[in-house]
Amino acid sequence: MISFSPSEEQALIVDTLKRFAKDRLRSIFREADENGELPADLLNKGWELGLVGSSIPEQYGGFGEFSAVTGALALEELAWGDLASALALSAPASFAFAVLAAGTEAQREALLPQFSEERFVNATSALIEPRLQFNPRKLQTTATSDGDGYVLNGVKSYVPLASSAEHFLIYAAEDGQTQAFIVPAKTAGLSVGEREKLMGVRALEVARVTLDNVKVAADAKLGGEAGIDFGRLYARSQVALSALAIGVARGAYEYALDYARNRQTFGEAIGQRQSIAFMLAEMLVEIDGARLMVWEAAWKLDNNQEVTRDALMTKHNADKTVLMVCDRALQILGGHGYIREFPVELWLRNARGFTTFDGLAMV
């Protein structure tokens, strides 16, 4: 029997994050975007909610269950509050969840316990490369075996929290296959460039990372000698980003709906006009449909089913949905939609980036 009701634990997590998103993230997102940085205490406040530790099993020092469905529910709520904050809080998860899903037992035991401690662990992942026609399965960043380890060379972009990261998970091509390597931030040859300036998520710090003959030990390869099933990890990222997109879309829809109910012209609310009502109805249909696709793909991940096709379609649909919904929200607000006093223009800028956010989140 299929049930769409969250478990008691999932409902508690969603309720907690919903309150955090409403009380904390919604109160800072506009100022953070204008200033180009998140409040200094935000990451620690979010970390206290146990976003990563609650997904790590007890045997690795955590206090929860690794579930893609739970992760998707959580990310939707965070993105409803603010996408830049959600991506910043997701950076350590993109590292930890990859280790949990694909690491060796030794890697899990060595790396995962720190993610359940009180201190925010600044770990991040680097997949995207600064070139046209970027393909995550055909990376230009290379990993070459030198007998007792690997030498990494290449350039990564869109790396969140790179300037203060303690650990990097670097994706690189080894013999034509995408693999991942655990690289401490102070490793010789790894350098972080200047912050990249983006159209959206302007409060999120992202930077380029250059790898110039970076030498790592053999046990730094995620999954050990056998390596990783990159397609599976990539599907986890696609589902996570889709859940974030639904959160942004839902926020824009709810704002436009409230505006349409309260904005009066010619003696009636603009939401009473058929053209506006039809737009709102279509927005909600697309959001609910996209959310169901996210849940199905996440459920398949949790049940070890083939998910490559589902994750790809889910991501493609979510990318289109968030852009359509945010654009329609701007249209409903009319001239107000283009004014920075209202948040819709910010959400539209953020929505446009989802097609380029590969690897920035994971469930």
mmCIF file of C-alpha atoms in Angstrom:
data_model
loop_
_atom_site.group_PDB
_atom_site.id
_atom_site.type_symbol
_atom_site.label_atom_id
_atom_site.label_comp_id
_atom_site.label_asym_id
_atom_site.label_seq_id
_atom_site.Cartn_x
_atom_site.Cartn_y
_atom_site.Cartn_z
ATOM 1 C CA MET A 1 0.000 0.000 0.000
ATOM 2 C CA ILE A 2 1.328 3.417 -0.983
ATOM 3 C CA SER A 3 1.119 6.130 1.650
ATOM 4 C CA PHE A 4 1.803 9.835 1.174
ATOM 5 C CA SER A 5 1.724 10.560 4.903
ATOM 6 C CA PRO A 6 5.082 11.324 6.508
ATOM 7 C CA SER A 7 6.223 9.229 9.429
ATOM 8 C CA GLU A 8 6.120 10.737 12.914
ATOM 9 C CA GLU A 9 9.837 11.483 12.742
ATOM 10 C CA GLN A 10 9.539 13.049 9.272
ATOM 11 C CA ALA A 11 6.611 15.202 10.385
ATOM 12 C CA LEU A 12 8.675 16.446 13.347
ATOM 13 C CA ILE A 13 11.633 17.317 11.096
ATOM 14 C CA VAL A 14 9.402 19.123 8.600
ATOM 15 C CA ASP A 15 7.647 21.070 11.351
ATOM 16 C CA THR A 16 10.966 22.107 12.905
ATOM 17 C CA LEU A 17 12.417 23.251 9.593
ATOM 18 C CA LYS A 18 9.195 24.990 8.607
ATOM 19 C CA ARG A 19 9.420 27.137 11.745
ATOM 20 C CA PHE A 20 13.138 27.777 11.185
ATOM 21 C CA ALA A 21 12.482 28.803 7.579
ATOM 22 C CA LYS A 22 9.623 31.104 8.528
ATOM 23 C CA ASP A 23 11.118 32.689 11.637
ATOM 24 C CA ARG A 24 14.775 32.834 10.647
ATOM 25 C CA LEU A 25 15.378 32.464 6.906
ATOM 26 C CA ARG A 26 12.464 34.615 5.747
ATOM 27 C CA SER A 27 13.599 37.368 8.081
ATOM 28 C CA ILE A 28 17.099 37.653 6.602
ATOM 29 C CA PHE A 29 16.958 36.549 2.962
ATOM 30 C CA ARG A 30 16.455 39.969 1.342
ATOM 31 C CA GLU A 31 19.143 41.714 3.364
ATOM 32 C CA ALA A 32 21.491 38.771 2.823
ATOM 33 C CA ASP A 33 20.973 38.996 -0.935
ATOM 34 C CA GLU A 34 21.584 42.739 -0.953
ATOM 35 C CA ASN A 35 24.725 42.434 1.208
ATOM 36 C CA GLY A 36 26.009 39.374 -0.617
ATOM 37 C CA GLU A 37 26.554 37.353 2.534
ATOM 38 C CA LEU A 38 24.655 35.294 5.075
ATOM 39 C CA PRO A 39 24.481 36.340 8.743
ATOM 40 C CA ALA A 40 27.510 35.110 10.660
ATOM 41 C CA ASP A 41 25.503 32.899 13.021
ATOM 42 C CA LEU A 42 23.127 31.395 10.461
ATOM 43 C CA LEU A 43 25.104 28.259 9.623
ATOM 44 C CA ASN A 44 25.596 27.433 13.295
ATOM 45 C CA LYS A 45 21.890 27.989 14.011
ATOM 46 C CA GLY A 46 20.952 25.693 11.140
ATOM 47 C CA TRP A 47 23.531 23.122 12.215
ATOM 48 C CA GLU A 48 21.949 22.963 15.668
ATOM 49 C CA LEU A 49 18.836 21.512 14.031
ATOM 50 C CA GLY A 50 20.805 18.359 13.204
ATOM 51 C CA LEU A 51 20.318 18.565 9.455
ATOM 52 C CA VAL A 52 23.206 16.182 8.766
ATOM 53 C CA GLY A 53 23.518 14.273 12.029
ATOM 54 C CA SER A 54 19.866 13.210 11.920
ATOM 55 C CA SER A 55 20.573 11.369 8.655
ATOM 56 C CA ILE A 56 23.636 9.507 9.905
ATOM 57 C CA PRO A 57 23.101 6.114 11.584
ATOM 58 C CA GLU A 58 24.144 5.614 15.204
ATOM 59 C CA GLN A 59 27.025 3.308 14.249
ATOM 60 C CA TYR A 60 28.768 6.316 12.701
ATOM 61 C CA GLY A 61 28.015 8.696 15.554
ATOM 62 C CA GLY A 62 24.718 10.039 14.245
ATOM 63 C CA PHE A 63 21.214 9.857 15.600
ATOM 64 C CA GLY A 64 18.933 9.064 12.670
ATOM 65 C CA GLU A 65 18.265 7.175 9.467
ATOM 66 C CA PHE A 66 19.702 7.883 6.025
ATOM 67 C CA SER A 67 16.604 8.587 3.929
ATOM 68 C CA ALA A 68 16.329 10.416 0.609
ATOM 69 C CA VAL A 69 12.609 10.999 1.186
ATOM 70 C CA THR A 70 13.293 12.703 4.526
ATOM 71 C CA GLY A 71 16.054 14.721 2.912
ATOM 72 C CA ALA A 72 13.754 15.885 0.129
ATOM 73 C CA LEU A 73 11.098 16.973 2.618
ATOM 74 C CA ALA A 74 13.700 18.918 4.597
ATOM 75 C CA LEU A 75 15.241 20.651 1.583
ATOM 76 C CA GLU A 76 11.879 21.844 0.290
ATOM 77 C CA GLU A 77 11.220 23.630 3.571
ATOM 78 C CA LEU A 78 14.679 25.221 3.687
ATOM 79 C CA ALA A 79 14.431 26.472 0.095
ATOM 80 C CA TRP A 80 10.984 27.894 0.817
ATOM 81 C CA GLY A 81 12.751 30.038 3.397
ATOM 82 C CA ASP A 82 15.780 31.000 1.315
ATOM 83 C CA LEU A 83 17.669 29.147 -1.414
ATOM 84 C CA ALA A 84 21.090 30.661 -0.670
ATOM 85 C CA SER A 85 20.815 29.612 2.980
ATOM 86 C CA ALA A 86 19.576 26.154 1.982
ATOM 87 C CA LEU A 87 22.526 25.605 -0.366
ATOM 88 C CA ALA A 88 24.996 26.793 2.274
ATOM 89 C CA LEU A 89 23.530 24.401 4.835
ATOM 90 C CA SER A 90 23.550 21.636 2.197
ATOM 91 C CA ALA A 91 27.272 21.919 1.475
ATOM 92 C CA PRO A 92 28.395 19.671 4.371
ATOM 93 C CA ALA A 93 25.622 17.196 3.483
ATOM 94 C CA SER A 94 26.899 16.913 -0.094
ATOM 95 C CA PHE A 95 30.175 15.682 1.397
ATOM 96 C CA ALA A 96 28.849 13.554 4.254
ATOM 97 C CA PHE A 97 26.026 11.872 2.339
ATOM 98 C CA ALA A 98 28.387 10.914 -0.496
ATOM 99 C CA VAL A 99 30.685 9.278 2.050
ATOM 100 C CA LEU A 100 27.726 7.547 3.695
ATOM 101 C CA ALA A 101 26.304 6.311 0.389
ATOM 102 C CA ALA A 102 29.503 5.308 -1.395
ATOM 103 C CA GLY A 103 32.433 5.335 1.031
ATOM 104 C CA THR A 104 34.285 2.365 2.448
ATOM 105 C CA GLU A 105 33.622 1.304 6.013
ATOM 106 C CA ALA A 106 36.932 2.835 7.067
ATOM 107 C CA GLN A 107 36.047 6.154 5.396
ATOM 108 C CA ARG A 108 32.657 6.245 7.081
ATOM 109 C CA GLU A 109 34.107 5.494 10.510
ATOM 110 C CA ALA A 110 36.829 8.106 10.121
ATOM 111 C CA LEU A 111 34.823 10.973 8.605
ATOM 112 C CA LEU A 112 31.173 10.764 9.612
ATOM 113 C CA PRO A 113 31.219 11.128 13.442
ATOM 114 C CA GLN A 114 32.293 14.796 13.223
ATOM 115 C CA PHE A 115 29.066 15.666 11.377
ATOM 116 C CA SER A 116 27.045 14.881 14.496
ATOM 117 C CA GLU A 117 29.032 17.161 16.776
ATOM 118 C CA GLU A 118 27.922 20.621 17.887
ATOM 119 C CA ARG A 119 30.514 22.449 15.795
ATOM 120 C CA PHE A 120 29.593 23.277 12.191
ATOM 121 C CA VAL A 121 31.745 21.159 9.885
ATOM 122 C CA ASN A 122 32.676 23.149 6.818
ATOM 123 C CA ALA A 123 32.974 20.427 4.211
ATOM 124 C CA THR A 124 31.972 20.827 0.594
ATOM 125 C CA SER A 125 31.951 19.142 -2.814
ATOM 126 C CA ALA A 126 33.389 20.239 -6.155
ATOM 127 C CA LEU A 127 31.843 18.822 -9.326
ATOM 128 C CA ILE A 128 31.162 21.694 -11.766
ATOM 129 C CA GLU A 129 33.875 22.861 -14.159
ATOM 130 C CA PRO A 130 34.103 26.321 -15.789
ATOM 131 C CA ARG A 131 33.596 25.385 -19.430
ATOM 132 C CA LEU A 132 30.918 25.219 -22.087
ATOM 133 C CA GLN A 133 28.982 21.974 -22.499
ATOM 134 C CA PHE A 134 30.005 20.759 -19.057
ATOM 135 C CA ASN A 135 29.294 17.039 -18.678
ATOM 136 C CA PRO A 136 29.681 15.507 -15.191
ATOM 137 C CA ARG A 137 30.445 12.132 -16.776
ATOM 138 C CA LYS A 138 33.240 13.566 -18.932
ATOM 139 C CA LEU A 139 35.263 15.705 -16.568
ATOM 140 C CA GLN A 140 38.416 17.546 -17.549
ATOM 141 C CA THR A 141 39.695 17.405 -13.973
ATOM 142 C CA THR A 142 41.854 14.277 -13.887
ATOM 143 C CA ALA A 143 43.042 11.792 -11.287
ATOM 144 C CA THR A 144 46.162 9.866 -12.247
ATOM 145 C CA SER A 145 47.548 6.974 -10.241
ATOM 146 C CA ASP A 146 51.224 7.297 -9.360
ATOM 147 C CA GLY A 147 51.579 3.915 -7.701
ATOM 148 C CA ASP A 148 50.919 4.777 -4.058
ATOM 149 C CA GLY A 149 48.224 7.411 -4.522
ATOM 150 C CA TYR A 150 46.653 9.838 -6.979
ATOM 151 C CA VAL A 151 47.600 13.161 -8.515
ATOM 152 C CA LEU A 152 44.710 15.557 -9.211
ATOM 153 C CA ASN A 153 44.764 18.341 -11.785
ATOM 154 C CA GLY A 154 42.005 20.658 -12.951
ATOM 155 C CA VAL A 155 39.752 23.586 -12.112
ATOM 156 C CA LYS A 156 36.375 23.535 -10.362
ATOM 157 C CA SER A 157 33.798 26.312 -10.129
ATOM 158 C CA TYR A 158 30.637 27.034 -8.109
ATOM 159 C CA VAL A 159 32.253 25.442 -5.040
ATOM 160 C CA PRO A 160 30.182 26.575 -2.016
ATOM 161 C CA LEU A 161 31.936 27.809 1.144
ATOM 162 C CA ALA A 162 35.275 27.061 -0.524
ATOM 163 C CA SER A 163 37.316 29.784 1.193
ATOM 164 C CA SER A 164 36.698 28.363 4.664
ATOM 165 C CA ALA A 165 36.243 24.669 3.841
ATOM 166 C CA GLU A 166 38.110 22.076 5.879
ATOM 167 C CA HIS A 167 37.439 19.150 3.553
ATOM 168 C CA PHE A 168 36.734 18.925 -0.173
ATOM 169 C CA LEU A 169 35.181 16.078 -2.112
ATOM 170 C CA ILE A 170 36.725 16.521 -5.557
ATOM 171 C CA TYR A 171 35.154 14.763 -8.522
ATOM 172 C CA ALA A 172 37.665 13.850 -11.216
ATOM 173 C CA ALA A 173 38.028 11.546 -14.210
ATOM 174 C CA GLU A 174 40.102 8.422 -13.696
ATOM 175 C CA ASP A 175 40.517 6.383 -16.873
ATOM 176 C CA GLY A 176 37.418 8.062 -18.294
ATOM 177 C CA GLN A 177 35.205 7.314 -15.274
ATOM 178 C CA THR A 178 34.028 9.939 -12.791
ATOM 179 C CA GLN A 179 35.368 9.211 -9.319
ATOM 180 C CA ALA A 180 35.544 11.226 -6.096
ATOM 181 C CA PHE A 181 38.518 12.024 -3.875
ATOM 182 C CA ILE A 182 38.653 13.295 -0.297
ATOM 183 C CA VAL A 183 41.076 16.212 -0.141
ATOM 184 C CA PRO A 184 41.895 18.199 3.029
ATOM 185 C CA ALA A 185 41.818 21.949 2.424
ATOM 186 C CA LYS A 186 45.482 22.444 3.328
ATOM 187 C CA THR A 187 46.771 19.897 0.819
ATOM 188 C CA ALA A 188 49.654 21.271 -1.250
ATOM 189 C CA GLY A 189 48.584 22.364 -4.732
ATOM 190 C CA LEU A 190 44.962 23.099 -3.837
ATOM 191 C CA SER A 191 44.098 26.775 -4.040
ATOM 192 C CA VAL A 192 40.858 28.719 -3.745
ATOM 193 C CA GLY A 193 40.347 31.650 -6.082
ATOM 194 C CA GLU A 194 38.304 34.802 -5.742
ATOM 195 C CA ARG A 195 34.610 34.594 -5.053
ATOM 196 C CA GLU A 196 32.444 34.153 -8.144
ATOM 197 C CA LYS A 197 29.645 36.689 -8.688
ATOM 198 C CA LEU A 198 26.305 35.181 -9.621
ATOM 199 C CA MET A 199 23.005 36.525 -10.888
ATOM 200 C CA GLY A 200 21.102 34.703 -8.142
ATOM 201 C CA VAL A 201 21.826 33.180 -4.708
ATOM 202 C CA ARG A 202 24.076 36.182 -4.154
ATOM 203 C CA ALA A 203 24.340 35.519 -0.425
ATOM 204 C CA LEU A 204 25.970 32.131 -1.117
ATOM 205 C CA GLU A 205 29.743 32.233 -1.251
ATOM 206 C CA VAL A 206 31.032 30.188 -4.192
ATOM 207 C CA ALA A 207 34.528 30.179 -5.653
ATOM 208 C CA ARG A 208 36.797 28.415 -8.095
ATOM 209 C CA VAL A 209 39.149 25.756 -6.806
ATOM 210 C CA THR A 210 42.357 24.946 -8.689
ATOM 211 C CA LEU A 211 44.153 21.633 -8.334
ATOM 212 C CA ASP A 212 47.779 21.741 -9.443
ATOM 213 C CA ASN A 213 49.433 18.343 -9.012
ATOM 214 C CA VAL A 214 47.520 17.720 -5.791
ATOM 215 C CA LYS A 215 48.816 14.463 -4.301
ATOM 216 C CA VAL A 216 46.473 12.326 -2.184
ATOM 217 C CA ALA A 217 46.881 8.853 -0.714
ATOM 218 C CA ALA A 218 45.236 5.809 -2.250
ATOM 219 C CA ASP A 219 42.688 5.655 0.579
ATOM 220 C CA ALA A 220 41.461 9.146 -0.351
ATOM 221 C CA LYS A 221 39.532 7.674 -3.272
ATOM 222 C CA LEU A 222 35.890 7.437 -2.242
ATOM 223 C CA GLY A 223 34.806 3.807 -2.236
ATOM 224 C CA GLY A 224 38.373 2.555 -2.133
ATOM 225 C CA GLU A 225 39.940 0.800 -5.095
ATOM 226 C CA ALA A 226 36.520 -0.117 -6.511
ATOM 227 C CA GLY A 227 35.470 3.528 -6.582
ATOM 228 C CA ILE A 228 31.920 4.843 -6.741
ATOM 229 C CA ASP A 229 28.796 4.376 -8.798
ATOM 230 C CA PHE A 230 28.711 7.993 -9.927
ATOM 231 C CA GLY A 231 25.319 7.643 -11.573
ATOM 232 C CA ARG A 232 23.777 6.753 -8.228
ATOM 233 C CA LEU A 233 25.384 9.697 -6.425
ATOM 234 C CA TYR A 234 24.444 12.047 -9.239
ATOM 235 C CA ALA A 235 20.821 10.881 -8.966
ATOM 236 C CA ARG A 236 20.924 11.799 -5.270
ATOM 237 C CA SER A 237 22.069 15.284 -6.208
ATOM 238 C CA GLN A 238 19.388 15.632 -8.895
ATOM 239 C CA VAL A 239 16.648 14.676 -6.433
ATOM 240 C CA ALA A 240 18.003 17.093 -3.824
ATOM 241 C CA LEU A 241 18.140 19.996 -6.262
ATOM 242 C CA SER A 242 14.627 19.168 -7.471
ATOM 243 C CA ALA A 243 13.327 19.331 -3.899
ATOM 244 C CA LEU A 244 15.002 22.724 -3.470
ATOM 245 C CA ALA A 245 13.374 23.918 -6.687
ATOM 246 C CA ILE A 246 9.946 22.887 -5.392
ATOM 247 C CA GLY A 247 10.559 24.895 -2.235
ATOM 248 C CA VAL A 248 11.398 28.029 -4.217
ATOM 249 C CA ALA A 249 8.407 27.516 -6.518
ATOM 250 C CA ARG A 250 6.049 26.992 -3.593
ATOM 251 C CA GLY A 251 7.231 30.196 -1.946
ATOM 252 C CA ALA A 252 6.674 32.200 -5.126
ATOM 253 C CA TYR A 253 3.241 30.656 -5.707
ATOM 254 C CA GLU A 254 2.039 31.356 -2.167
ATOM 255 C CA TYR A 255 3.239 34.950 -2.362
ATOM 256 C CA ALA A 256 1.516 35.512 -5.713
ATOM 257 C CA LEU A 257 -1.674 33.887 -4.455
ATOM 258 C CA ASP A 258 -1.773 36.158 -1.407
ATOM 259 C CA TYR A 259 -1.046 39.205 -3.567
ATOM 260 C CA ALA A 260 -3.831 38.276 -6.017
ATOM 261 C CA ARG A 261 -6.313 37.921 -3.167
ATOM 262 C CA ASN A 262 -5.475 41.306 -1.649
ATOM 263 C CA ARG A 263 -4.603 43.507 -4.615
ATOM 264 C CA GLN A 264 -7.719 45.485 -5.542
ATOM 265 C CA THR A 265 -8.290 47.128 -8.924
ATOM 266 C CA PHE A 266 -11.574 48.402 -10.317
ATOM 267 C CA GLY A 267 -13.401 47.308 -7.192
ATOM 268 C CA GLU A 268 -12.296 43.652 -7.046
ATOM 269 C CA ALA A 269 -9.308 41.459 -6.215
ATOM 270 C CA ILE A 270 -7.203 40.689 -9.278
ATOM 271 C CA GLY A 271 -7.409 37.005 -8.337
ATOM 272 C CA GLN A 272 -11.068 37.113 -9.366
ATOM 273 C CA ARG A 273 -10.040 37.651 -12.969
ATOM 274 C CA GLN A 274 -9.947 34.534 -15.030
ATOM 275 C CA SER A 275 -6.516 35.090 -16.551
ATOM 276 C CA ILE A 276 -4.909 35.423 -13.101
ATOM 277 C CA ALA A 277 -6.921 32.546 -11.611
ATOM 278 C CA PHE A 278 -5.903 30.233 -14.471
ATOM 279 C CA MET A 279 -2.233 31.120 -14.012
ATOM 280 C CA LEU A 280 -2.395 30.376 -10.280
ATOM 281 C CA ALA A 281 -4.175 27.076 -10.895
ATOM 282 C CA GLU A 282 -1.558 25.974 -13.432
ATOM 283 C CA MET A 283 1.247 26.978 -11.083
ATOM 284 C CA LEU A 284 -0.166 24.803 -8.284
ATOM 285 C CA VAL A 285 -0.756 21.835 -10.593
ATOM 286 C CA GLU A 286 2.849 21.936 -11.800
ATOM 287 C CA ILE A 287 4.248 22.267 -8.272
ATOM 288 C CA ASP A 288 2.248 19.326 -6.923
ATOM 289 C CA GLY A 289 3.134 17.183 -9.929
ATOM 290 C CA ALA A 290 6.825 17.986 -9.634
ATOM 291 C CA ARG A 291 6.767 17.222 -5.909
ATOM 292 C CA LEU A 292 5.293 13.773 -6.541
ATOM 293 C CA MET A 293 8.096 13.053 -9.006
ATOM 294 C CA VAL A 294 10.636 14.067 -6.352
ATOM 295 C CA TRP A 295 9.044 11.778 -3.773
ATOM 296 C CA GLU A 296 8.931 8.829 -6.175
ATOM 297 C CA ALA A 297 12.578 9.190 -7.163
ATOM 298 C CA ALA A 298 13.590 9.607 -3.502
ATOM 299 C CA TRP A 299 11.572 6.506 -2.567
ATOM 300 C CA LYS A 300 13.395 4.509 -5.246
ATOM 301 C CA LEU A 301 16.728 5.685 -3.857
ATOM 302 C CA ASP A 302 15.712 4.535 -0.375
ATOM 303 C CA ASN A 303 14.629 1.150 -1.709
ATOM 304 C CA ASN A 304 17.723 0.569 -3.867
ATOM 305 C CA GLN A 305 15.785 0.594 -7.116
ATOM 306 C CA GLU A 306 17.036 1.803 -10.485
ATOM 307 C CA VAL A 307 16.524 5.547 -10.472
ATOM 308 C CA THR A 308 18.694 7.082 -13.205
ATOM 309 C CA ARG A 309 15.805 7.778 -15.586
ATOM 310 C CA ASP A 310 13.489 8.960 -12.810
ATOM 311 C CA ALA A 311 16.064 11.347 -11.350
ATOM 312 C CA LEU A 312 16.830 12.832 -14.763
ATOM 313 C CA MET A 313 13.158 13.428 -15.580
ATOM 314 C CA THR A 314 12.499 14.769 -12.091
ATOM 315 C CA LYS A 315 15.325 17.300 -12.369
ATOM 316 C CA HIS A 316 14.336 18.364 -15.881
ATOM 317 C CA ASN A 317 10.729 18.887 -14.811
ATOM 318 C CA ALA A 318 11.620 20.692 -11.581
ATOM 319 C CA ASP A 319 13.938 23.076 -13.455
ATOM 320 C CA LYS A 320 11.117 24.009 -15.825
ATOM 321 C CA THR A 321 8.525 24.224 -13.062
ATOM 322 C CA VAL A 322 10.429 26.586 -10.776
ATOM 323 C CA LEU A 323 11.235 28.925 -13.643
ATOM 324 C CA MET A 324 7.656 28.936 -14.916
ATOM 325 C CA VAL A 325 6.136 29.479 -11.482
ATOM 326 C CA CYS A 326 8.498 32.319 -10.537
ATOM 327 C CA ASP A 327 7.990 33.997 -13.892
ATOM 328 C CA ARG A 328 4.202 33.738 -13.544
ATOM 329 C CA ALA A 329 4.435 35.109 -10.012
ATOM 330 C CA LEU A 330 6.286 38.127 -11.352
ATOM 331 C CA GLN A 331 3.613 38.606 -14.035
ATOM 332 C CA ILE A 332 0.834 38.465 -11.428
ATOM 333 C CA LEU A 333 2.507 41.219 -9.431
ATOM 334 C CA GLY A 334 2.805 43.317 -12.579
ATOM 335 C CA GLY A 335 5.163 46.268 -12.141
ATOM 336 C CA HIS A 336 5.627 45.379 -8.474
ATOM 337 C CA GLY A 337 7.199 42.100 -9.553
ATOM 338 C CA TYR A 338 10.147 43.939 -11.065
ATOM 339 C CA ILE A 339 10.773 46.120 -8.013
ATOM 340 C CA ARG A 340 13.333 44.950 -5.469
ATOM 341 C CA GLU A 341 10.995 45.948 -2.664
ATOM 342 C CA PHE A 342 9.103 42.754 -3.478
ATOM 343 C CA PRO A 343 10.821 39.321 -3.281
ATOM 344 C CA VAL A 344 9.584 37.814 -6.541
ATOM 345 C CA GLU A 345 12.432 39.193 -8.664
ATOM 346 C CA LEU A 346 14.897 37.563 -6.252
ATOM 347 C CA TRP A 347 13.140 34.205 -6.533
ATOM 348 C CA LEU A 348 13.151 34.432 -10.331
ATOM 349 C CA ARG A 349 16.897 35.136 -10.338
ATOM 350 C CA ASN A 350 17.439 32.154 -8.053
ATOM 351 C CA ALA A 351 15.190 29.920 -10.145
ATOM 352 C CA ARG A 352 17.219 30.606 -13.268
ATOM 353 C CA GLY A 353 20.266 28.995 -11.712
ATOM 354 C CA PHE A 354 18.898 25.505 -11.123
ATOM 355 C CA THR A 355 20.051 24.217 -14.507
ATOM 356 C CA THR A 356 23.636 25.032 -13.452
ATOM 357 C CA PHE A 357 23.666 23.849 -9.824
ATOM 358 C CA ASP A 358 24.970 20.298 -10.449
ATOM 359 C CA GLY A 359 26.299 18.654 -7.312
ATOM 360 C CA LEU A 360 25.527 21.496 -4.897
ATOM 361 C CA ALA A 361 23.177 19.396 -2.765
ATOM 362 C CA MET A 362 22.507 15.743 -1.981
ATOM 363 C CA VAL A 363 19.919 13.568 -0.198
#
